[in-house]
Amino acid sequence: ARRRRPRCPSGDRATGRCHQQPVTAQSTGEASRCSNGPMDATALAQRFSLGGPAILSDGPVARGKQGVVWRLDTAEGRWAVKVPFVSSTEEEVAAATAFHEAAHAAGVPTPEVRRTEDGSVFAPFNGGQARLYEWVDLRPPDRLLDPALVGAVVAAMHRVPMPDTDLGSLDPFFCEPVGAERWDQVVDQLTQEGAPFASGLAHLRDELVALESWIEPPERLITCHRDLWSDNVLGTADGGVCVIDWEESGPADPSQELGYVLFDFACGDPRRARALVTAYRDAGGPGTVSRRGHFSMLIAQLGHITELAAKDWLTPNLRSPQRADAAEWISEVLDDPHTREVLDALLAAVDSRQ
């Protein structure tokens, strides 16, 4: 899901919030409406060539901004069933899924993709779609994960061998500004509708516009995850990390991806910033964070996320069913803003180590 970031804790211990909203009767109902009814465990398992008895969770076990997750228990193990709110074609997900599978084959810690008996990613089910992943028990999102582990896993992802002949087109969400005119429209609409956070966004407006002057075109394109926030790079019970939610993968600059990872996991601590970048470099990562333009993805993504959250507050939808959901989403930027001062401090922390 595009993006719910847990705030950096103020103390020494992380208190990460799950990026997926608690599953309520309302969200379960939304999931059922999306898929036109309850899922049948046996039929679903058979579509993915899983034999024997199968048991599906009573309802979704987690809910994100783009869909819900169910748990499927079979004779061949436990699986995560992802049911998106909006359907996609096999062609639309082919490149991202191929990257996920290549990363798994290269040793990146990530759940295995389970394809259907005919090699498809999706199984049509109850009028909707379902896709399967290996089940992994994960810890809640934690921006204070060991930065060395984070840096090393990002480097491993950036070194996954992928053909560079057809990377696809750039997505404006990851590389283009919202723009001053649009920011003014958003602030005006929120103010007119009495949004409780309208004044906070109005106060941050000039900073967001100034940050967008830092955005520069990607210098080198490779296939990247593009969604490596702390709710998708998660701790595991054995002390490692696991990367999930590869659906947004596509062309991006590895230095710019490293830039937003650095902001999210450094939590403003120069020591954490240096540890992350050092581990990334030592693991052979091709990116670097050495100038303001390397925060381009961070600025573009958080700008568009803020815009989306504002739109959701104005018009609630499946992604944000209630205005409170959108208000919480936008608060993640308003309460922990990526200001020029913050980003310049990160640059100063890591520049001498690269």
PDB file of C-alpha atoms in Angstrom, residues 28-39 68 70 83-85 125-130:
ATOM      1  CA  THR A  28     -14.467  -7.093   6.575  1.00  0.00           C
ATOM      2  CA  GLY A  29     -17.669  -6.027   4.910  1.00  0.00           C
ATOM      3  CA  GLU A  30     -15.762  -3.903   2.442  1.00  0.00           C
ATOM      4  CA  ALA A  31     -13.550  -6.840   1.579  1.00  0.00           C
ATOM      5  CA  SER A  32     -16.567  -9.043   1.005  1.00  0.00           C
ATOM      6  CA  ARG A  33     -18.191  -6.472  -1.237  1.00  0.00           C
ATOM      7  CA  CYS A  34     -14.956  -6.137  -3.150  1.00  0.00           C
ATOM      8  CA  SER A  35     -14.784  -9.885  -3.836  1.00  0.00           C
ATOM      9  CA  ASN A  36     -18.539 -10.431  -4.131  1.00  0.00           C
ATOM     10  CA  GLY A  37     -18.802 -12.777  -1.187  1.00  0.00           C
ATOM     11  CA  PRO A  38     -16.853 -14.994   1.198  1.00  0.00           C
ATOM     12  CA  MET A  39     -13.948 -17.016  -0.104  1.00  0.00           C
ATOM     13  CA  VAL A  68      -6.891  -7.033   2.391  1.00  0.00           C
ATOM     14  CA  TRP A  70      -6.450 -13.442   4.457  1.00  0.00           C
ATOM     15  CA  VAL A  83      -7.184  -9.576  -2.356  1.00  0.00           C
ATOM     16  CA  PRO A  84      -6.839  -6.145  -4.009  1.00  0.00           C
ATOM     17  CA  PHE A  85      -9.637  -3.607  -4.037  1.00  0.00           C
ATOM     18  CA  PHE A 125     -12.297 -15.674  -7.340  1.00  0.00           C
ATOM     19  CA  ASN A 126     -15.840 -14.615  -6.418  1.00  0.00           C
ATOM     20  CA  GLY A 127     -15.798 -11.872  -9.002  1.00  0.00           C
ATOM     21  CA  GLY A 128     -12.465 -10.509  -7.809  1.00  0.00           C
ATOM     22  CA  GLN A 129      -8.827 -11.586  -7.711  1.00  0.00           C
ATOM     23  CA  ALA A 130      -6.557 -13.343  -5.253  1.00  0.00           C
TER      24      ALA A 130
END
